[in-house]
Amino acid sequence: MILGIETSCDETAAAVVSQDGEVLSSVVSSQAVLHARYGGVVPEIASRRHLELVTPVVRQALEEADTTLGHIGRVAVTQGPGLVGALLVGLSAAKAIAWAGRLPLVPVDHLEGHVASLYLRPEPLEPPFLCLLASGGHTLLLAVRERGRSERLGTTLDDAAGEAFDKGARLLGLGYPGGAEIDRVAEEGARDAFPFPVARVPGLDFSFSGLKTALLYAVRDLGEDEARRRRPDLAASYQHAIVRALTVRLREGAEQTGLERLAVVGGVSANSALRAALPDARFAPLALCTDNAAMIASAALYADPLPYPGYLELDAYASAA
Ligand code: KG4
Ligand code: ZN
């Protein structure tokens, strides 16, 4: 069994996954309420909270999997990218647990982790496939030809898709994190009420900053009261523009690479409009869309383990290589 630990942002997570990709437990303690009053994640607050939560969350993951540390064969942990202070808490905890049990440690790239959410049971996806990774920090188009390895075809030139949702939600006076809020409010609105633009950038890259500005102007032109009254229409139209941008690129990527199977992972893959727009794509299971440790343990099945005790020097990294 693999114990996975994830602390790259504002979720403290631990999970136990079996060798053949079955999730035996997955515990996620979200700090979202803690950061909501600031409208975003405050790195120092996140680190301190991880420090308080990491041990109880690991304990709970072991308990829910009905197992003990003695039965764990290796420890997997997110090494980066993410908030460095937050990452260090998980990495230190993982090192300590692995070292005490004389176990191998598997450092996992958070982005490979999101992709690996597709490899878990009951419906593991087999490469090759084209994967859209859309989260709060990244928007990537990846060609996945074998497990554990992905080729980057496109990325965002400015904001990530999840960031666009979060910033849009803020402009609309909705709570943080904004993606799920916009998703909810948009249900009552008309997606063609406002003609928001989809940026056209060269290649297979993405851009969302123009869209955010368009929403800002629309809200300003309507005035406070009218903008609140039309909030469902604004949310639906804004969401539709993001969904269009993502789906158009995914289709173009499929055409260019010849990869027929499509997959979507990361926090934004929880979006109901995106799911509806891509009926032929594989989506990560809802519980594994946003950050979790089961995906990290899953990725560890396709990454190189560092044998005991050669990992104590290992450092976290903040940005993608
Ligand atoms: O993957 P994730 O948990 O963390 C990162 O690695 O960044 O993604 C978080 C992002 C946030 O920006 C959040 O607003 C977005 O995923 N998100 C959604 C939905 N649920 C979460 N965006 C759109 N619709 C949703 N239902
Ligand atoms: Zn993530």
Tab-separated table of C-alpha atoms and ligand atoms in Angstrom:
chain	number	residue	atom	x	y	z
A	1	MET	CA	0.000	0.000	0.000
A	2	ILE	CA	1.066	3.560	-0.704
A	3	LEU	CA	0.516	6.462	1.660
A	4	GLY	CA	0.090	9.713	-0.290
A	5	ILE	CA	0.440	13.212	1.170
A	6	GLU	CA	-0.506	16.477	-0.577
A	7	THR	CA	-0.045	19.997	0.830
A	8	SER	CA	0.777	22.138	-2.218
A	9	CYS	CA	-1.908	24.776	-1.697
A	10	ASP	CA	-4.805	25.064	0.742
A	11	GLU	CA	-5.871	21.430	1.027
A	12	THR	CA	-4.240	19.170	3.597
A	13	ALA	CA	-4.693	15.686	2.162
A	14	ALA	CA	-3.626	12.109	2.824
A	15	ALA	CA	-4.710	8.882	1.150
A	16	VAL	CA	-3.982	5.176	1.082
A	17	VAL	CA	-3.952	3.539	-2.352
A	18	SER	CA	-3.267	-0.119	-3.142
A	19	GLN	CA	-0.629	-1.344	-5.614
A	20	ASP	CA	-3.315	-1.907	-8.216
A	21	GLY	CA	-4.782	1.579	-7.962
A	22	GLU	CA	-7.670	1.115	-5.580
A	23	VAL	CA	-8.414	4.079	-3.304
A	24	LEU	CA	-8.627	2.644	0.217
A	25	SER	CA	-9.049	6.070	1.807
A	26	SER	CA	-8.797	9.705	0.742
A	27	VAL	CA	-9.004	12.439	3.357
A	28	VAL	CA	-9.061	16.089	2.282
A	29	SER	CA	-9.210	18.883	4.826
A	30	SER	CA	-9.871	22.129	2.992
A	31	GLN	CA	-8.722	25.427	4.437
A	32	ALA	CA	-10.974	27.374	2.042
A	33	VAL	CA	-13.053	28.999	4.806
A	34	LEU	CA	-9.858	30.180	6.462
A	35	HIS	CA	-8.747	32.012	3.307
A	36	ALA	CA	-12.192	33.153	2.088
A	37	ARG	CA	-12.102	36.466	3.985
A	38	TYR	CA	-8.926	37.403	2.099
A	39	GLY	CA	-10.383	36.398	-1.287
A	40	GLY	CA	-7.509	33.991	-1.952
A	41	VAL	CA	-4.923	31.755	-0.348
A	42	VAL	CA	-2.570	33.466	2.116
A	43	PRO	CA	0.632	31.386	1.917
A	44	GLU	CA	1.794	31.842	5.503
A	45	ILE	CA	-1.634	30.981	6.913
A	46	ALA	CA	-1.723	27.893	4.670
A	47	SER	CA	1.666	26.646	5.936
A	48	ARG	CA	0.689	27.045	9.575
A	49	ARG	CA	-2.608	25.266	9.069
A	50	HIS	CA	-0.912	22.379	7.223
A	51	LEU	CA	1.399	22.020	10.197
A	52	GLU	CA	-1.581	21.619	12.529
A	53	LEU	CA	-3.494	19.277	10.251
A	54	VAL	CA	-0.964	17.006	8.569
A	55	THR	CA	-0.596	14.471	11.395
A	56	PRO	CA	-4.325	14.101	12.188
A	57	VAL	CA	-5.145	13.877	8.471
A	58	VAL	CA	-2.555	11.109	7.928
A	59	ARG	CA	-3.908	9.279	11.002
A	60	GLN	CA	-7.439	9.518	9.659
A	61	ALA	CA	-6.393	8.226	6.230
A	62	LEU	CA	-4.767	5.175	7.839
A	63	GLU	CA	-7.796	4.606	10.057
A	64	GLU	CA	-10.287	4.861	7.198
A	65	ALA	CA	-8.205	2.402	5.162
A	66	ASP	CA	-8.328	0.157	8.208
A	67	THR	CA	-4.557	-0.118	8.300
A	68	THR	CA	-1.445	1.052	10.164
A	69	LEU	CA	1.929	2.486	9.175
A	70	GLY	CA	3.414	-0.997	9.527
A	71	HIS	CA	1.515	-2.095	6.418
A	72	ILE	CA	2.598	0.828	4.232
A	73	GLY	CA	5.220	-0.035	1.605
A	74	ARG	CA	6.141	3.446	0.413
A	75	VAL	CA	5.303	7.094	1.006
A	76	ALA	CA	4.394	9.438	-1.854
A	77	VAL	CA	4.399	13.201	-1.497
A	78	THR	CA	3.908	16.285	-3.666
A	79	GLN	CA	7.314	17.903	-4.201
A	80	GLY	CA	6.025	20.805	-6.358
A	81	PRO	CA	4.851	22.990	-7.961
A	82	GLY	CA	2.941	24.935	-5.316
A	83	LEU	CA	3.443	27.247	-2.353
A	84	VAL	CA	6.888	26.406	-1.087
A	85	GLY	CA	6.107	26.805	2.616
A	86	ALA	CA	3.015	24.633	2.223
A	87	LEU	CA	4.886	21.980	0.234
A	88	LEU	CA	7.648	21.800	2.845
A	89	VAL	CA	5.175	20.771	5.549
A	90	GLY	CA	3.979	17.744	3.571
A	91	LEU	CA	7.465	16.896	2.364
A	92	SER	CA	8.904	16.995	5.899
A	93	ALA	CA	6.063	14.870	7.242
A	94	ALA	CA	6.527	12.344	4.425
A	95	LYS	CA	10.287	12.177	4.978
A	96	ALA	CA	9.813	11.612	8.695
A	97	ILE	CA	7.225	8.860	8.202
A	98	ALA	CA	9.268	7.120	5.484
A	99	TRP	CA	12.532	7.422	7.395
A	100	ALA	CA	11.050	6.102	10.632
A	101	GLY	CA	9.668	3.070	8.792
A	102	ARG	CA	12.804	2.624	6.630
A	103	LEU	CA	10.571	3.008	3.567
A	104	PRO	CA	11.214	4.376	0.092
A	105	LEU	CA	9.951	7.894	-0.601
A	106	VAL	CA	8.398	8.871	-3.939
A	107	PRO	CA	8.494	12.594	-4.774
A	108	VAL	CA	5.567	13.398	-7.089
A	109	ASP	CA	4.982	16.321	-9.420
A	110	HIS	CA	1.587	17.827	-8.574
A	111	LEU	CA	0.622	18.109	-12.257
A	112	GLU	CA	1.489	14.467	-12.960
A	113	GLY	CA	-0.626	13.783	-9.889
A	114	HIS	CA	-3.693	15.384	-11.487
A	115	VAL	CA	-3.162	13.272	-14.626
A	116	ALA	CA	-2.760	10.152	-12.472
A	117	SER	CA	-6.246	10.712	-11.008
A	118	LEU	CA	-7.344	9.003	-14.248
A	119	TYR	CA	-5.404	5.795	-13.467
A	120	LEU	CA	-7.286	4.883	-10.320
A	121	ARG	CA	-9.905	2.188	-10.123
A	122	PRO	CA	-12.673	1.383	-10.903
A	123	GLU	CA	-12.138	2.762	-14.432
A	124	PRO	CA	-8.423	3.280	-15.043
A	125	LEU	CA	-7.707	5.108	-18.310
A	126	GLU	CA	-5.036	3.694	-20.580
A	127	PRO	CA	-2.745	6.052	-22.598
A	128	PRO	CA	-2.446	7.368	-25.237
A	129	PHE	CA	-4.801	10.305	-24.678
A	130	LEU	CA	-4.917	14.082	-24.910
A	131	CYS	CA	-5.332	15.643	-21.482
A	132	LEU	CA	-6.544	19.086	-20.493
A	133	LEU	CA	-5.306	19.988	-17.015
A	134	ALA	CA	-7.255	22.991	-15.767
A	135	SER	CA	-6.737	24.053	-12.161
A	136	GLY	CA	-6.297	27.180	-10.074
A	137	GLY	CA	-2.620	27.404	-10.943
A	138	HIS	CA	-2.309	25.775	-14.376
A	139	THR	CA	-3.978	25.346	-17.744
A	140	LEU	CA	-2.095	22.769	-19.775
A	141	LEU	CA	-2.754	20.722	-22.847
A	142	LEU	CA	-0.811	17.470	-22.494
A	143	ALA	CA	-0.130	14.587	-24.818
A	144	VAL	CA	0.014	11.516	-22.585
A	145	ARG	CA	1.551	8.596	-24.454
A	146	GLU	CA	2.569	6.562	-21.417
A	147	ARG	CA	1.776	6.677	-17.723
A	148	GLY	CA	4.010	8.967	-15.698
A	149	ARG	CA	5.099	11.001	-18.698
A	150	SER	CA	3.343	13.810	-20.512
A	151	GLU	CA	4.363	16.167	-23.269
A	152	ARG	CA	3.297	19.788	-22.927
A	153	LEU	CA	1.554	21.108	-26.049
A	154	GLY	CA	0.103	24.337	-24.697
A	155	THR	CA	-0.183	26.454	-21.575
A	156	THR	CA	-1.792	29.709	-20.478
A	157	LEU	CA	-0.055	32.955	-21.332
A	158	ASP	CA	-1.593	34.742	-18.353
A	159	ASP	CA	-4.265	33.511	-15.893
A	160	ALA	CA	-5.092	29.852	-15.340
A	161	ALA	CA	-8.677	28.751	-16.094
A	162	GLY	CA	-9.442	28.244	-12.391
A	163	GLU	CA	-7.937	31.632	-11.623
A	164	ALA	CA	-10.258	33.146	-14.266
A	165	PHE	CA	-13.199	31.525	-12.456
A	166	ASP	CA	-11.975	32.782	-9.089
A	167	LYS	CA	-11.363	36.354	-10.298
A	168	GLY	CA	-14.685	36.389	-12.168
A	169	ALA	CA	-16.489	35.252	-9.035
A	170	ARG	CA	-14.884	38.086	-7.112
A	171	LEU	CA	-16.073	40.645	-9.698
A	172	LEU	CA	-19.572	39.196	-9.362
A	173	GLY	CA	-19.497	39.425	-5.580
A	174	LEU	CA	-19.464	35.638	-5.133
A	175	GLY	CA	-17.426	33.723	-2.553
A	176	TYR	CA	-14.013	32.101	-2.732
A	177	PRO	CA	-13.130	29.652	-4.275
A	178	GLY	CA	-15.152	30.987	-7.157
A	179	GLY	CA	-15.380	28.147	-9.671
A	180	ALA	CA	-18.018	26.139	-7.852
A	181	GLU	CA	-19.935	29.354	-7.035
A	182	ILE	CA	-20.078	30.474	-10.675
A	183	ASP	CA	-21.057	26.941	-11.675
A	184	ARG	CA	-23.981	27.086	-9.206
A	185	VAL	CA	-25.209	30.617	-10.029
A	186	ALA	CA	-24.836	30.060	-13.807
A	187	GLU	CA	-27.509	27.359	-13.689
A	188	GLU	CA	-30.178	30.072	-13.428
A	189	GLY	CA	-28.726	32.232	-16.201
A	190	ALA	CA	-28.560	32.429	-20.009
A	191	ARG	CA	-25.132	31.652	-21.415
A	192	ASP	CA	-25.682	33.836	-24.500
A	193	ALA	CA	-26.867	36.906	-22.568
A	194	PHE	CA	-23.467	38.595	-22.802
A	195	PRO	CA	-21.137	38.082	-25.785
A	196	PHE	CA	-17.849	37.654	-23.915
A	197	PRO	CA	-14.802	37.186	-26.150
A	198	VAL	CA	-12.620	34.105	-26.389
A	199	ALA	CA	-8.998	35.109	-26.897
A	200	ARG	CA	-7.280	33.720	-29.964
A	201	VAL	CA	-3.584	33.219	-29.296
A	202	PRO	CA	-1.189	31.352	-31.579
A	203	GLY	CA	-0.522	27.625	-31.284
A	204	LEU	CA	-2.260	25.603	-28.592
A	205	ASP	CA	-1.869	28.156	-25.810
A	206	PHE	CA	-4.601	29.810	-23.740
A	207	SER	CA	-5.277	33.343	-22.533
A	208	PHE	CA	-7.930	34.461	-20.050
A	209	SER	CA	-6.941	37.975	-18.974
A	210	GLY	CA	-8.970	39.689	-21.731
A	211	LEU	CA	-12.083	37.822	-20.692
A	212	LYS	CA	-11.670	38.936	-17.104
A	213	THR	CA	-11.393	42.564	-18.258
A	214	ALA	CA	-14.533	42.156	-20.396
A	215	LEU	CA	-16.452	41.008	-17.316
A	216	LEU	CA	-15.082	43.921	-15.313
A	217	TYR	CA	-16.385	46.393	-17.926
A	218	ALA	CA	-19.741	44.639	-18.214
A	219	VAL	CA	-20.243	44.836	-14.447
A	220	ARG	CA	-19.167	48.473	-14.404
A	221	ASP	CA	-21.500	49.419	-17.295
A	222	LEU	CA	-24.492	47.736	-15.676
A	223	GLY	CA	-23.989	49.427	-12.325
A	224	GLU	CA	-24.082	47.713	-8.951
A	225	ASP	CA	-27.820	46.957	-8.655
A	226	GLU	CA	-28.322	45.813	-12.227
A	227	ALA	CA	-25.150	43.696	-12.126
A	228	ARG	CA	-26.471	41.934	-9.034
A	229	ARG	CA	-29.857	41.386	-10.657
A	230	ARG	CA	-28.230	39.963	-13.790
A	231	ARG	CA	-25.665	37.923	-11.898
A	232	PRO	CA	-26.902	34.536	-13.197
A	233	ASP	CA	-26.684	35.774	-16.820
A	234	LEU	CA	-23.226	37.248	-16.240
A	235	ALA	CA	-21.999	34.051	-14.569
A	236	ALA	CA	-23.455	31.803	-17.281
A	237	SER	CA	-22.015	33.895	-20.125
A	238	TYR	CA	-18.610	34.180	-18.463
A	239	GLN	CA	-18.515	30.454	-17.736
A	240	HIS	CA	-19.554	29.705	-21.308
A	241	ALA	CA	-16.629	31.773	-22.649
A	242	ILE	CA	-14.118	29.823	-20.503
A	243	VAL	CA	-15.690	26.504	-21.503
A	244	ARG	CA	-15.533	27.485	-25.182
A	245	ALA	CA	-11.863	28.479	-24.911
A	246	LEU	CA	-11.005	25.134	-23.302
A	247	THR	CA	-13.041	22.913	-25.614
A	248	VAL	CA	-11.883	24.630	-28.826
A	249	ARG	CA	-8.237	24.060	-27.849
A	250	LEU	CA	-8.865	20.472	-26.852
A	251	ARG	CA	-10.473	19.745	-30.240
A	252	GLU	CA	-7.633	21.496	-32.096
A	253	GLY	CA	-5.066	19.545	-30.085
A	254	ALA	CA	-6.808	16.295	-30.961
A	255	GLU	CA	-6.752	17.201	-34.626
A	256	GLN	CA	-3.058	18.134	-34.572
A	257	THR	CA	-1.830	15.130	-32.610
A	258	GLY	CA	-4.212	12.488	-33.876
A	259	LEU	CA	-4.912	11.561	-30.243
A	260	GLU	CA	-8.538	10.520	-30.267
A	261	ARG	CA	-9.199	9.952	-26.605
A	262	LEU	CA	-9.780	13.129	-24.562
A	263	ALA	CA	-9.447	13.575	-20.806
A	264	VAL	CA	-9.930	16.496	-18.426
A	265	VAL	CA	-8.428	16.784	-14.927
A	266	GLY	CA	-7.835	19.464	-12.252
A	267	GLY	CA	-10.233	21.574	-10.209
A	268	VAL	CA	-12.004	23.076	-13.234
A	269	SER	CA	-12.872	19.576	-14.490
A	270	ALA	CA	-15.573	19.617	-11.796
A	271	ASN	CA	-17.406	22.284	-13.830
A	272	SER	CA	-20.816	21.060	-14.977
A	273	ALA	CA	-20.901	23.148	-18.185
A	274	LEU	CA	-17.464	21.844	-19.213
A	275	ARG	CA	-18.598	18.286	-18.541
A	276	ALA	CA	-21.730	18.852	-20.616
A	277	ALA	CA	-19.716	20.383	-23.476
A	278	LEU	CA	-17.423	17.360	-23.730
A	279	PRO	CA	-19.675	14.294	-23.543
A	280	ASP	CA	-17.054	12.132	-25.241
A	281	ALA	CA	-14.181	13.038	-22.856
A	282	ARG	CA	-13.095	11.214	-19.716
A	283	PHE	CA	-13.274	13.368	-16.602
A	284	ALA	CA	-11.556	12.704	-13.298
A	285	PRO	CA	-14.117	11.425	-10.749
A	286	LEU	CA	-15.685	14.450	-9.001
A	287	ALA	CA	-14.012	13.707	-5.661
A	288	LEU	CA	-10.602	13.627	-7.372
A	289	CYS	CA	-10.930	16.810	-9.499
A	290	THR	CA	-9.719	19.255	-6.872
A	291	ASP	CA	-6.523	18.632	-4.911
A	292	ASN	CA	-6.318	15.312	-3.093
A	293	ALA	CA	-3.679	12.776	-2.068
A	294	ALA	CA	-5.123	9.708	-3.830
A	295	MET	CA	-3.925	11.134	-7.140
A	296	ILE	CA	-0.455	11.665	-5.629
A	297	ALA	CA	-0.298	8.062	-4.436
A	298	SER	CA	-1.517	6.987	-7.878
A	299	ALA	CA	1.249	8.953	-9.636
A	300	ALA	CA	3.792	7.277	-7.346
A	301	LEU	CA	3.026	3.983	-9.084
A	302	TYR	CA	4.617	5.455	-12.233
A	303	ALA	CA	7.485	7.465	-10.718
A	304	ASP	CA	10.926	6.483	-9.404
A	305	PRO	CA	11.067	5.801	-5.656
A	306	LEU	CA	14.065	7.047	-3.671
A	307	PRO	CA	15.350	4.235	-1.468
A	308	TYR	CA	15.765	4.674	2.314
A	309	PRO	CA	17.556	6.761	3.591
A	310	GLY	CA	18.716	8.832	0.620
A	311	TYR	CA	15.951	11.427	0.566
A	312	LEU	CA	16.443	13.598	3.632
A	313	GLU	CA	18.078	16.366	1.547
A	314	LEU	CA	15.182	16.490	-0.916
A	315	ASP	CA	13.788	20.011	-1.473
A	316	ALA	CA	10.427	21.323	-2.663
A	317	TYR	CA	10.068	23.390	-5.831
A	318	ALA	CA	7.632	26.274	-6.307
A	319	SER	CA	7.158	26.413	-10.075
A	320	ALA	CA	6.829	23.861	-12.852
A	321	ALA	CA	10.097	22.742	-14.441
B	1	KG4	O1	-6.816	21.480	-8.784
B	1	KG4	P1	-7.218	22.469	-7.770
B	1	KG4	O2	-7.944	21.997	-6.552
B	1	KG4	O3	-5.981	23.262	-7.219
B	1	KG4	C1	-4.885	23.638	-7.977
B	1	KG4	O4	-3.989	22.775	-8.215
B	1	KG4	O5	-4.888	24.819	-8.399
B	1	KG4	O6	-8.091	23.578	-8.544
B	1	KG4	C2	-8.720	24.622	-7.860
B	1	KG4	C3	-9.470	25.466	-8.874
B	1	KG4	C4	-10.011	26.772	-8.303
B	1	KG4	O7	-9.614	27.832	-9.124
B	1	KG4	C5	-11.524	26.563	-8.327
B	1	KG4	O8	-12.238	27.767	-8.534
B	1	KG4	C6	-11.683	25.625	-9.501
B	1	KG4	O9	-10.583	24.743	-9.405
B	1	KG4	N1	-12.965	24.896	-9.448
B	1	KG4	C7	-13.947	25.030	-10.360
B	1	KG4	C8	-15.024	24.213	-9.938
B	1	KG4	N2	-14.648	23.602	-8.757
B	1	KG4	C9	-13.378	24.025	-8.488
B	1	KG4	N3	-14.004	25.768	-11.483
B	1	KG4	C10	-15.135	25.699	-12.209
B	1	KG4	N4	-16.220	24.970	-11.858
B	1	KG4	C11	-16.209	24.203	-10.738
B	1	KG4	N5	-17.280	23.480	-10.408
B	2	ZN	ZN	-4.049	20.924	-8.159
